[in-house]
Structure formats: structure tokens, C-alpha cells
N, CA, C and O atoms as a DFTB+ gen file, in Angstrom:
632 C
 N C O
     1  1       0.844      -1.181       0.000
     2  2       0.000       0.000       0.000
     3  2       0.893       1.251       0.000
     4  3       1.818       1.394       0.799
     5  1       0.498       2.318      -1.123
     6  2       1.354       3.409      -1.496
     7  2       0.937       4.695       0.137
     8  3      -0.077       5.098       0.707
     9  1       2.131       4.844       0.242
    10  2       1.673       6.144       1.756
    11  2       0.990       7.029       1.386
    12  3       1.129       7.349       0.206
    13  1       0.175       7.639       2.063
    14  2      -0.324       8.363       1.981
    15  2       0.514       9.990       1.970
    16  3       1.424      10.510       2.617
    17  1      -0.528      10.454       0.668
    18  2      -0.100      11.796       0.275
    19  2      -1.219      13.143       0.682
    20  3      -2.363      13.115       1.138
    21  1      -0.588      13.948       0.409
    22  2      -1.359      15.538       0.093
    23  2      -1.377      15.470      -1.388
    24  3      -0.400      15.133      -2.056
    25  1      -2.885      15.907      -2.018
    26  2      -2.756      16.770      -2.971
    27  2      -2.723      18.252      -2.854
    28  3      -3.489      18.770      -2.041
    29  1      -2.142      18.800      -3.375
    30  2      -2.627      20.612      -3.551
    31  2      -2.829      20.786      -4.625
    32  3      -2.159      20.513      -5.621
    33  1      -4.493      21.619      -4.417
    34  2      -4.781      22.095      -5.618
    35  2      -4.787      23.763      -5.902
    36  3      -5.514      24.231      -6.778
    37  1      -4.033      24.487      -5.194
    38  2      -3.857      25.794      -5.524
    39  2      -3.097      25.672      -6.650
    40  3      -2.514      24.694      -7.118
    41  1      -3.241      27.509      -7.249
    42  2      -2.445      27.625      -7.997
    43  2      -0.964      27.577      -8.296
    44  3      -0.129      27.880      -7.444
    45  1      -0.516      27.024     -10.054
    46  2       0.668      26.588      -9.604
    47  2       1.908      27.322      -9.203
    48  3       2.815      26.496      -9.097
    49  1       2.363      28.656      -8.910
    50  2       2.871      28.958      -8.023
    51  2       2.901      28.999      -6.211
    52  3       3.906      29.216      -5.533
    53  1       1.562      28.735      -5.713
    54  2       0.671      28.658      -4.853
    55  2       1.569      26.938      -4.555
    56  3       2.399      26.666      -3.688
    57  1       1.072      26.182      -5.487
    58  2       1.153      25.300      -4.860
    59  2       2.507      24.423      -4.873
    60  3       2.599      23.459      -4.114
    61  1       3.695      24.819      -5.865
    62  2       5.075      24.373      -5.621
    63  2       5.139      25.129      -4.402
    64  3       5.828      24.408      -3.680
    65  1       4.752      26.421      -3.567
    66  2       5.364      26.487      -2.248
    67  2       4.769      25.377      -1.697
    68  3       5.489      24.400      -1.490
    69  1       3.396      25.319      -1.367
    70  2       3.053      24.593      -0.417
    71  2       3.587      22.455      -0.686
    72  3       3.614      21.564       0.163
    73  1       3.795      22.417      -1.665
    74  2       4.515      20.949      -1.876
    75  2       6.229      21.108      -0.984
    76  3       6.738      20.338      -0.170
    77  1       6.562      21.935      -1.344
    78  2       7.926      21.911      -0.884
    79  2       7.829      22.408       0.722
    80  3       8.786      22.246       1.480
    81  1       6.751      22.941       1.093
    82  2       7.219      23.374       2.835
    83  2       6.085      21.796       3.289
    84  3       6.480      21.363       4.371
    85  1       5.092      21.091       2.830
    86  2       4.879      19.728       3.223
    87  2       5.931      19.214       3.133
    88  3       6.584      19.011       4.157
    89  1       6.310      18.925       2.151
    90  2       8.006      17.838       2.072
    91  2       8.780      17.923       2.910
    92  3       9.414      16.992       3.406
    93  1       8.862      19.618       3.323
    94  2       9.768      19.828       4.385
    95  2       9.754      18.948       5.796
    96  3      10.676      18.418       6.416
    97  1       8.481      19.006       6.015
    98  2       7.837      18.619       7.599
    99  2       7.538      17.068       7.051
   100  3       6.516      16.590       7.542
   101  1       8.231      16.229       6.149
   102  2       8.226      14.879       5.909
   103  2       6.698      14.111       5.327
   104  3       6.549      12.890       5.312
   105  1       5.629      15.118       4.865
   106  2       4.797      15.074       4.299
   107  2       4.772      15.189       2.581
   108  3       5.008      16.100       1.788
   109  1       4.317      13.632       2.447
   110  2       4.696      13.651       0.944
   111  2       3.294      14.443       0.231
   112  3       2.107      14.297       0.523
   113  1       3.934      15.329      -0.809
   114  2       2.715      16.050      -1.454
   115  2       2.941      16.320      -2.825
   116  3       4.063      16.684      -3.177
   117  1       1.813      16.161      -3.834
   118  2       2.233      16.507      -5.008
   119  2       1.183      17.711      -5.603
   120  3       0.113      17.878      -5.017
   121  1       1.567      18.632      -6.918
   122  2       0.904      19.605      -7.086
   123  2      -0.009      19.427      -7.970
   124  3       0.336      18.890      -9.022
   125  1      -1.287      19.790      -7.805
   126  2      -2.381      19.431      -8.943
   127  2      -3.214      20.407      -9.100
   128  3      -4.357      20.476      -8.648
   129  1      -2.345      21.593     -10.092
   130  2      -3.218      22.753      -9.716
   131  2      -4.513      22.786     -10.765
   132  3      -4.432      22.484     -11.956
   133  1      -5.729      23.215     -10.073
   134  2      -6.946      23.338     -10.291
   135  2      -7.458      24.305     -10.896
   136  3      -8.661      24.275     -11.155
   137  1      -6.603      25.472     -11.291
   138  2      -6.872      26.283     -11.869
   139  2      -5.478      27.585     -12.457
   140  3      -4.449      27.733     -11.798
   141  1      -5.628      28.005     -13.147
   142  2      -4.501      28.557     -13.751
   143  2      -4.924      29.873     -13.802
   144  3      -5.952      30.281     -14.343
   145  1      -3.738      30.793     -12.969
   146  2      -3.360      32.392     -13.144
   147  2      -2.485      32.655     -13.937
   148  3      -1.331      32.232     -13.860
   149  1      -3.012      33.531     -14.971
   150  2      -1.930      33.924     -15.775
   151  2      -1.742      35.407     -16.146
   152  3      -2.805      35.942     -15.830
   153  1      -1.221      35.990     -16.469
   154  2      -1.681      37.991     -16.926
   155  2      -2.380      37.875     -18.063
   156  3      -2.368      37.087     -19.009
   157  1      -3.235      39.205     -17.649
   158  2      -4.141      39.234     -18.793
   159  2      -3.192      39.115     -20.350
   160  3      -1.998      38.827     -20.431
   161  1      -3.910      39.355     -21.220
   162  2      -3.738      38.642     -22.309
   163  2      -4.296      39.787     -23.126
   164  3      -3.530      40.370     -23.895
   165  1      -5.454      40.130     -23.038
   166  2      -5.882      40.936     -23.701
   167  2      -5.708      42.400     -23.742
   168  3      -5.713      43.014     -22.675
   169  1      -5.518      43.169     -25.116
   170  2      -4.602      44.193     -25.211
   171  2      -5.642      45.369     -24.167
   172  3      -5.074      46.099     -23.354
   173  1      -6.835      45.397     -24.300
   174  2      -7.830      46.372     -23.672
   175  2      -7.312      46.434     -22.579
   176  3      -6.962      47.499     -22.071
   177  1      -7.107      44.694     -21.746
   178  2      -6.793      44.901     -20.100
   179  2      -5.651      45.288     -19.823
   180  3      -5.445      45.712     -18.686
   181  1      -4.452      45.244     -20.916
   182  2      -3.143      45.439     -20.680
   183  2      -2.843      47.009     -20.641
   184  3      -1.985      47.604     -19.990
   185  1      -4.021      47.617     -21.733
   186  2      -3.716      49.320     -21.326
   187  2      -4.268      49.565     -20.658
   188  3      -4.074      50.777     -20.566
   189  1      -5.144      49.228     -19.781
   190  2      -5.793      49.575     -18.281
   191  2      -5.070      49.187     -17.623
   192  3      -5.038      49.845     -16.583
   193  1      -4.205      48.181     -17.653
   194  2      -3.541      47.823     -16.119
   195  2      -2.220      48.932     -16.647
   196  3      -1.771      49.638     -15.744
   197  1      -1.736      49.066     -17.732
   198  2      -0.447      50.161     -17.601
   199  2      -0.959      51.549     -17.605
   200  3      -0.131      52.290     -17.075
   201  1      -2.065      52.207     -18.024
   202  2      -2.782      53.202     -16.929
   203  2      -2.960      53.607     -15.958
   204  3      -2.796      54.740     -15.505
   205  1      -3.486      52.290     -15.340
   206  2      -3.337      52.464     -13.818
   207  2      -2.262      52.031     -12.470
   208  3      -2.358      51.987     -11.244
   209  1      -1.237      51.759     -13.475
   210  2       0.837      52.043     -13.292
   211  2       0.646      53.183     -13.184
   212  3       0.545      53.885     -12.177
   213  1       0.588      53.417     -14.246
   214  2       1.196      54.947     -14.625
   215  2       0.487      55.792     -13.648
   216  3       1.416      56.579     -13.468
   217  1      -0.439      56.227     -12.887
   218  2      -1.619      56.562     -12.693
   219  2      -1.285      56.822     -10.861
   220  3      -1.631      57.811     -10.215
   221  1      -0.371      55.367     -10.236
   222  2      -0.534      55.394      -9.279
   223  2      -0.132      56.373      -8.275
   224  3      -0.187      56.286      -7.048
   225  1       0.292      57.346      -9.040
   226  2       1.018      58.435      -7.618
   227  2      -0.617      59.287      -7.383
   228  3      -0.777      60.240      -6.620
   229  1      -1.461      58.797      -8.054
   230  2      -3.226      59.532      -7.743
   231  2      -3.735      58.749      -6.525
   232  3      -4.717      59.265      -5.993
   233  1      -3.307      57.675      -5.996
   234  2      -3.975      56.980      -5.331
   235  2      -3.165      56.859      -3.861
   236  3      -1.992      56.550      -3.654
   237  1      -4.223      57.216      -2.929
   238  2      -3.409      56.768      -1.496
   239  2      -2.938      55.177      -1.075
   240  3      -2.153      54.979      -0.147
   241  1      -3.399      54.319      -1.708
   242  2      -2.605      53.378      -1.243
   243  2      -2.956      52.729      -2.694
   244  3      -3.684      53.247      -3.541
   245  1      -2.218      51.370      -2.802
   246  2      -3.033      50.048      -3.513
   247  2      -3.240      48.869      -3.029
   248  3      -2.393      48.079      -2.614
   249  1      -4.018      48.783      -3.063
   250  2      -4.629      47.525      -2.110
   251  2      -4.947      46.329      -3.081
   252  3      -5.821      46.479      -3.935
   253  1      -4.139      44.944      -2.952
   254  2      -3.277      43.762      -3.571
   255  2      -4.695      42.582      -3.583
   256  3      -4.324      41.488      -3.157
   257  1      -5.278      42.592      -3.737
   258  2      -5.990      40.637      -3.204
   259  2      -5.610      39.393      -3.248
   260  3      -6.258      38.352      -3.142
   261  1      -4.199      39.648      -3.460
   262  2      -3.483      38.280      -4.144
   263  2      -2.172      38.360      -3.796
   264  3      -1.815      39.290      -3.073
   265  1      -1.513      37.678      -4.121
   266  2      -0.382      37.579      -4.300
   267  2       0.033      37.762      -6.131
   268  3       0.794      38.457      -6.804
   269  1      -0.932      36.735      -6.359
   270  2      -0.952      36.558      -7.829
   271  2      -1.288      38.504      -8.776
   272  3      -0.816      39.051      -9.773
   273  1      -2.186      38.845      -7.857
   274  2      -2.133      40.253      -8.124
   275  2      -1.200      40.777      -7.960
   276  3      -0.905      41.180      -9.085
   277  1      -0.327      41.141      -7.179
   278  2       0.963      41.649      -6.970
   279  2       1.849      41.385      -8.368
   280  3       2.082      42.304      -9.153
   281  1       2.339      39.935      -8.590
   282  2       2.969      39.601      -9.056
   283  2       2.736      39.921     -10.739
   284  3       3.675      40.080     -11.520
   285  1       1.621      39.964     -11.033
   286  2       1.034      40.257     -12.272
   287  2       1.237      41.598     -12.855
   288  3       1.584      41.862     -14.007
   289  1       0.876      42.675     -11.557
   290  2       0.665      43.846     -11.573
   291  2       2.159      44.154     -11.735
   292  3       2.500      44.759     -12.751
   293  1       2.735      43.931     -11.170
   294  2       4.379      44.487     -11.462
   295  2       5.212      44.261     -12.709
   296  3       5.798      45.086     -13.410
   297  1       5.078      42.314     -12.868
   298  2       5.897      42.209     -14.125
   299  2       5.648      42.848     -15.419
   300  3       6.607      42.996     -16.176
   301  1       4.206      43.341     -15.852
   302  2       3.886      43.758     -16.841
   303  2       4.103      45.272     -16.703
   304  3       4.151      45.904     -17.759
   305  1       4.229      45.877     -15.658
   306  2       4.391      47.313     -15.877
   307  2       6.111      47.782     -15.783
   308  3       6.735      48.566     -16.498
   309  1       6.644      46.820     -14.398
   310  2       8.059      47.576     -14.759
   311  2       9.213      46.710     -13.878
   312  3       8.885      45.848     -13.062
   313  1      10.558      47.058     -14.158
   314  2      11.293      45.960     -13.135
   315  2      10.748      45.982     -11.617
   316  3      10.459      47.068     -11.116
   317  1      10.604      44.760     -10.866
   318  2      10.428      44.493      -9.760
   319  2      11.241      44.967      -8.726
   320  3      10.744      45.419      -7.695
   321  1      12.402      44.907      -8.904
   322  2      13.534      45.969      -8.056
   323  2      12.982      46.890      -7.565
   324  3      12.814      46.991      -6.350
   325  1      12.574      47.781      -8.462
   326  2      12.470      48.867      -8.630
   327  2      10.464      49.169      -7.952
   328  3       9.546      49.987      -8.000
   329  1      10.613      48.623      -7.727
   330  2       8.692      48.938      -6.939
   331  2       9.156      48.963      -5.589
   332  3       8.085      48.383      -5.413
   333  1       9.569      49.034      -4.699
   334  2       9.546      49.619      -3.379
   335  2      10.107      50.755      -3.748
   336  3       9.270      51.634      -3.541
   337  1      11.284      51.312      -4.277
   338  2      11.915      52.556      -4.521
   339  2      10.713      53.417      -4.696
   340  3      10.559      54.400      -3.971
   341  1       9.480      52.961      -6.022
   342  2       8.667      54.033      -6.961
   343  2       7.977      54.010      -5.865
   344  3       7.787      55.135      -5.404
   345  1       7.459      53.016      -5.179
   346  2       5.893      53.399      -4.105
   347  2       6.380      54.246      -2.925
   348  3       5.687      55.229      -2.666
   349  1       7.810      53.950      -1.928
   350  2       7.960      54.713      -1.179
   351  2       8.464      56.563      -1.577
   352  3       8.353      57.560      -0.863
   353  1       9.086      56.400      -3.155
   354  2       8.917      57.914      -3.174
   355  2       8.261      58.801      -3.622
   356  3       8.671      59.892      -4.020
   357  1       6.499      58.158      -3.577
   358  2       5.031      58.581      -3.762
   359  2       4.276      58.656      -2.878
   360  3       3.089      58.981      -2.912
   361  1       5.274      58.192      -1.530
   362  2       4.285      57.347      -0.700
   363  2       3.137      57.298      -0.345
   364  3       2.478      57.952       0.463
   365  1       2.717      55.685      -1.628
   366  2       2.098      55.321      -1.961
   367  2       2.202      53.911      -1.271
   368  3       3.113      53.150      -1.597
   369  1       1.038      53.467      -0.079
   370  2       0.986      52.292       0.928
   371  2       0.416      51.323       0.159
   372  3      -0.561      51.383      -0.587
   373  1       1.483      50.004       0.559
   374  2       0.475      48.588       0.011
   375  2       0.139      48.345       0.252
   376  3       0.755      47.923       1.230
   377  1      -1.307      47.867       0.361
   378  2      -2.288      46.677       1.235
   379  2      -2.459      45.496       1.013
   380  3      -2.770      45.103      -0.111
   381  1      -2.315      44.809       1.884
   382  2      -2.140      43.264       1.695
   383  2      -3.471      42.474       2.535
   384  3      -3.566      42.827       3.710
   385  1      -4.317      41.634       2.146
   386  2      -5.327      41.175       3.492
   387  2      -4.900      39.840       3.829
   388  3      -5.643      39.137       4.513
   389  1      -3.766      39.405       3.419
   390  2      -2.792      38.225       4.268
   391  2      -1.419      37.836       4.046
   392  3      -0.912      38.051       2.945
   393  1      -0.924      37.422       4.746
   394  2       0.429      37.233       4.604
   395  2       0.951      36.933       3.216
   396  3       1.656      37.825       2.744
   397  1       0.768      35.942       2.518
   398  2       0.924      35.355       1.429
   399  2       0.876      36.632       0.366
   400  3       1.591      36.491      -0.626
   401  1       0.235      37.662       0.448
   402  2       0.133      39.027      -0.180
   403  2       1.351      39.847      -0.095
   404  3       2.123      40.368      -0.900
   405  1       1.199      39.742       1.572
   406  2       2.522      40.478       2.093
   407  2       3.902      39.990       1.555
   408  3       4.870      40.629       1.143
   409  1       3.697      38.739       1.682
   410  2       5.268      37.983       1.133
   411  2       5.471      38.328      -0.158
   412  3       6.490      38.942      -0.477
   413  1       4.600      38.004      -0.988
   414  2       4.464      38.700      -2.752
   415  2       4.894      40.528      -2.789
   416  3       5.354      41.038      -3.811
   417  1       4.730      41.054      -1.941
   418  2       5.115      42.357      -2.036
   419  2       6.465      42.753      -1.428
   420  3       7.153      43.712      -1.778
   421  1       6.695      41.998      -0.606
   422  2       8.376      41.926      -0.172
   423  2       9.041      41.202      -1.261
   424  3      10.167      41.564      -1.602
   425  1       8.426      40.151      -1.881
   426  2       9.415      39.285      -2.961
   427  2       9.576      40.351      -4.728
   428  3      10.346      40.038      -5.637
   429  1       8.378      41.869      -4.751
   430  2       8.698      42.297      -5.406
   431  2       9.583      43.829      -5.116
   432  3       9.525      44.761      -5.919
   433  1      10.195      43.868      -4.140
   434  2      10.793      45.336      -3.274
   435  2       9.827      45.887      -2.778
   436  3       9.914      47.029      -3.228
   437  1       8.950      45.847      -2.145
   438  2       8.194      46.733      -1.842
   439  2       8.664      46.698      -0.084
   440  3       8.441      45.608       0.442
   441  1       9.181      47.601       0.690
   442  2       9.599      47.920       1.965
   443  2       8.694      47.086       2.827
   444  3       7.466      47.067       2.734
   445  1       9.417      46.404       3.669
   446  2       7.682      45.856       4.714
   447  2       6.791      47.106       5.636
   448  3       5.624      47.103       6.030
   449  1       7.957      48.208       5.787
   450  2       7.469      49.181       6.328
   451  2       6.284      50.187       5.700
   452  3       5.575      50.979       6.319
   453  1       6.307      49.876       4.190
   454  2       5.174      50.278       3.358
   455  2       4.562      49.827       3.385
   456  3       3.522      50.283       2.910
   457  1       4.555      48.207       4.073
   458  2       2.950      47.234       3.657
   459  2       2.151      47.391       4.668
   460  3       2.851      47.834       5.578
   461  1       0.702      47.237       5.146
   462  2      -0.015      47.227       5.915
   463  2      -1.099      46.130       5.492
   464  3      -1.986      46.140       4.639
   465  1      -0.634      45.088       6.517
   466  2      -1.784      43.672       6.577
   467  2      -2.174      43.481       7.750
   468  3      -1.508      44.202       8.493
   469  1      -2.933      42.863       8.327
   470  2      -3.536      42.040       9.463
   471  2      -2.351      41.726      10.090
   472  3      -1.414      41.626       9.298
   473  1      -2.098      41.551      11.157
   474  2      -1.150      40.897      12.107
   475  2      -0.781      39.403      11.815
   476  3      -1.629      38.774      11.184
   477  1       0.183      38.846      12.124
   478  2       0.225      37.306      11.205
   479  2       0.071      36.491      12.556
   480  3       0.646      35.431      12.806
   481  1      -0.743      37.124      13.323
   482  2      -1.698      35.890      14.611
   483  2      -3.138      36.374      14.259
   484  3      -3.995      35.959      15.039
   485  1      -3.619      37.238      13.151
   486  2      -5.103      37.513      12.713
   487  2      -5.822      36.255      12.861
   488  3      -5.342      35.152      12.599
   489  1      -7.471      36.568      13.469
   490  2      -8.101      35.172      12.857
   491  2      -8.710      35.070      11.933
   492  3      -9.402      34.095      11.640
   493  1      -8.553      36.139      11.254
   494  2      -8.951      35.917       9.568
   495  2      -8.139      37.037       9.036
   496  3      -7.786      38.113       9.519
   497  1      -7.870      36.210       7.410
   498  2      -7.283      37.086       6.192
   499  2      -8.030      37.630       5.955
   500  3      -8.995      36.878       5.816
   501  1      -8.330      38.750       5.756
   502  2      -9.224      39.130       4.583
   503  2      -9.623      40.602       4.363
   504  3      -9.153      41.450       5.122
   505  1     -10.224      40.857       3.651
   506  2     -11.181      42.587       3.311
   507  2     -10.921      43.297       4.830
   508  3     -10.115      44.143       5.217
   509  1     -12.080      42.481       5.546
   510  2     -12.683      43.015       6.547
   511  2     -11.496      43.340       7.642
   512  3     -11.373      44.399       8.258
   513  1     -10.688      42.231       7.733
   514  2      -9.228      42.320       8.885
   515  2      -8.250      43.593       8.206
   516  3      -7.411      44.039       8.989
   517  1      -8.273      44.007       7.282
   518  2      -7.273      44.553       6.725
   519  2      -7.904      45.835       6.769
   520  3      -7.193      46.779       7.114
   521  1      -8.985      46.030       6.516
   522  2      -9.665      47.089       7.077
   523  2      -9.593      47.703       8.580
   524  3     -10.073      48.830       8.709
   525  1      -9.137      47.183       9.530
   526  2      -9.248      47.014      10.774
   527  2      -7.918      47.808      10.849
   528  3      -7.748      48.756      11.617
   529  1      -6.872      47.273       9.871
   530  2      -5.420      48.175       9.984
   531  2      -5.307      49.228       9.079
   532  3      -4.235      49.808       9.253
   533  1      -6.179      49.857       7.912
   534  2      -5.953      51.115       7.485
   535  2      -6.850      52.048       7.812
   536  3      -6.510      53.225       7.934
   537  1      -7.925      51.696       7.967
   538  2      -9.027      52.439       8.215
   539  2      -8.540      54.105       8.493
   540  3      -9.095      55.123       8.081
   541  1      -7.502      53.996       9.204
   542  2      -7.359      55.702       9.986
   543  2      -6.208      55.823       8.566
   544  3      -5.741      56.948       8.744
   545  1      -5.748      55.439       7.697
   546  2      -5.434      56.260       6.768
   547  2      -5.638      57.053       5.660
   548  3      -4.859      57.781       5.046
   549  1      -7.345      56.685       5.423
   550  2      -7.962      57.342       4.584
   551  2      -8.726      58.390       4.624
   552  3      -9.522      58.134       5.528
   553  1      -9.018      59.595       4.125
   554  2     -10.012      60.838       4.275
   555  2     -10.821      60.584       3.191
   556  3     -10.642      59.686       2.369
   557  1     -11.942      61.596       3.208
   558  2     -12.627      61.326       2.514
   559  2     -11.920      61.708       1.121
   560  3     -10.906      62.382       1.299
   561  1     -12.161      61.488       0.041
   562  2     -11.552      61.900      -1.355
   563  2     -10.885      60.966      -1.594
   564  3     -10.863      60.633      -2.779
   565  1     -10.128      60.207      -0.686
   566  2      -8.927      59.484      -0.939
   567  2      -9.219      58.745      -2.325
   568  3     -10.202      58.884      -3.053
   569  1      -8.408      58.147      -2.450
   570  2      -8.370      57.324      -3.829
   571  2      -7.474      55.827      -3.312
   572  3      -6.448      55.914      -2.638
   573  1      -8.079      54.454      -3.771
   574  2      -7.563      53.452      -3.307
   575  2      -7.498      52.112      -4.451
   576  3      -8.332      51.210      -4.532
   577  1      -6.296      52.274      -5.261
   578  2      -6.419      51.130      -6.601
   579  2      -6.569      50.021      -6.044
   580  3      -5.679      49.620      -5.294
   581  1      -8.012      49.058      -6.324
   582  2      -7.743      47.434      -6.063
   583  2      -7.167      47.156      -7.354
   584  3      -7.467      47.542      -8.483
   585  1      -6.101      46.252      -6.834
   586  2      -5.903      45.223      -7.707
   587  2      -6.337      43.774      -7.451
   588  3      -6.388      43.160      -6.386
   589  1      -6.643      43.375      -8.731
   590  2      -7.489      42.381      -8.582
   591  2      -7.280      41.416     -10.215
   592  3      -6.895      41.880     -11.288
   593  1      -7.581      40.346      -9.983
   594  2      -7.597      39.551     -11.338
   595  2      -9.147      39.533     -11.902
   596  3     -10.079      39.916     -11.195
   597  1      -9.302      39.118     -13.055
   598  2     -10.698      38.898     -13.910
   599  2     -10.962      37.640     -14.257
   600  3     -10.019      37.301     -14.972
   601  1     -11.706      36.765     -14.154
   602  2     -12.080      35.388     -14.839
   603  2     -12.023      35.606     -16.544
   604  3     -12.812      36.441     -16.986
   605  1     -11.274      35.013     -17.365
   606  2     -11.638      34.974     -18.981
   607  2     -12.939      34.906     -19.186
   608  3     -13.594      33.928     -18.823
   609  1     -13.598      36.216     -19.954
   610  2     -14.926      35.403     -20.466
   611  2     -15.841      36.904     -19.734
   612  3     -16.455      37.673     -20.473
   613  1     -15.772      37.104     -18.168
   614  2     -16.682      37.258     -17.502
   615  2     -16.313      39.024     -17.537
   616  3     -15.164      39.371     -17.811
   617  1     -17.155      39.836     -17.302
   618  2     -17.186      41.180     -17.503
   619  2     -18.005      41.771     -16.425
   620  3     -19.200      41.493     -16.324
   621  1     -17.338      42.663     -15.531
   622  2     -17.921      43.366     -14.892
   623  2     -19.085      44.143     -15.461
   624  3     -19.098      44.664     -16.577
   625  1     -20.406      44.170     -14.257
   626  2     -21.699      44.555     -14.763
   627  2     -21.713      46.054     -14.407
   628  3     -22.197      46.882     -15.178
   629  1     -20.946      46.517     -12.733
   630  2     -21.173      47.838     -12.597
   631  2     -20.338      48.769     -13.050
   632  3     -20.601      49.962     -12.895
């Protein structure tokens, strides 16, 4: 009888971490990702997302939902090095609503002292927790870029 495994079905960057930190702790795991992130593709979304590059010294913070957002959002607009330098001398704050966000924004320069997430003993990731830590940085007017990914196919209604 074959031992028992983990599958992971996150995505496949998502889920070569999580195979390799199971392996670590002697848990055999293999990756079976369930769904695929990739950058947009399409030229419409590609000059909206380098718009709203270009764009960002208008906005008090940007607020990430992903990691995969992070990572998307940067390679297509400009070297990665170079994004903590541009956001802290706009300062322009990242928002992260969990660690895994946070780590994606340190793995692209972005200062940890620029990021603002949930505490990493939060009992939840998310919107609402991350809200809890900027809340007092916004006035009214402010301006706040989500970044965010799109399903192929599907089109925002509002």
C-alpha cells in the first residue's frame, strides 16, 4: 500500500510552495493545480492595467488581493527591483489582506514598512481584517487602486 499523500490544488505557483514546505515537515505532497493564473492577455486589459501604473502616484494606497495580483501587476508594468523605490517615493501604501500578499510584495521590493496587513496571529485574512489596519489612513476623497484579477470570459456589470 502506497503512503499516503497531500494533494494541492492551488495555484501553480501557490502550490510548488506549499509541496515543498509539506516535504519539508516529511509530508509527501504533489501539485495538482486546479486552476490557472496567468496575466491578462488581452490588449484592452493590458492598457488599463499600464494606466493604472502609470496613474498610481493619484492613489493613497493600492490595495493587492493576491499575491498573484501583486505579481502580475508588477511584471507587466516595470522591473520588480524597482517597486519599493517608486511606491515609497510617492508614498504610496500597500495593502495586503494576508500574509501570502505580504510575502508577494516583499518578494517584489516593496519595503515591509510600506505594507499594511492584518497581524500574522489575525483570525482571519481578509477585506474586513485589513480594514481594521488602514481604516485611519484614509479621508474622505482618498483614492484606493484594487488590484485584482478577472475570470476569462466574464465582464464586470457595474
Amino acid at each position: 500500500m502506497a503512503p499516503p499523500r497531500v494533494i494541492v490544488t492551488r495555484p501553480a505557483r501557490e502550490a510548488a510552495h506549499w509541496v515543498q514546505q509539506l516535504g519539508a515537515h516529511g509530508i509527501p505532497a504533489v501539485a495538482l493545480p486546479l486552476i490557472a493564473i496567468d496575466p491578462c492577455a488581452s490588449p484592452t486589459a493590458q492598457q488599463a492595467l499600464a494606466r493604472a501604473y502609470a496613474r498610481r502616484a493619484q492613489y493613497k494606497a493600492l490595495m493587492f488581493v493576491s499575491g498573484n495580483a501583486v505579481f502580475h501587476f508588477f511584471e507587466q508594468n516595470r522591473h520588480p527591483a524597482l517597486t519599493g523605490q517608486a511606491l515609497t517615493a510617492i508614498k504610496i501604501r500597500a495593502w495586503s489582506p494576508g500574509p501570502g500578499t505580504a510575502s508577494a510584495l516583499r518578494q517584489v521590493g516593496v519595503p515591509p514598512d510600506w505594507i499594511d496587513a492584518p497581524a500574522p496571529d489575525a483570525a482571519q485574512f481578509d477585506s474586513e481584517a485589513l480594514w481594521q489596519q488602514v481604516h485611519g489612513q484614509i479621508d474622505p476623497g482618498d483614492r484606493v487602486l484594487i488590484v485584482r484579477g478577472r475570470s476569462g470570459g466574464v465582464h464586470d456589470t457595474a
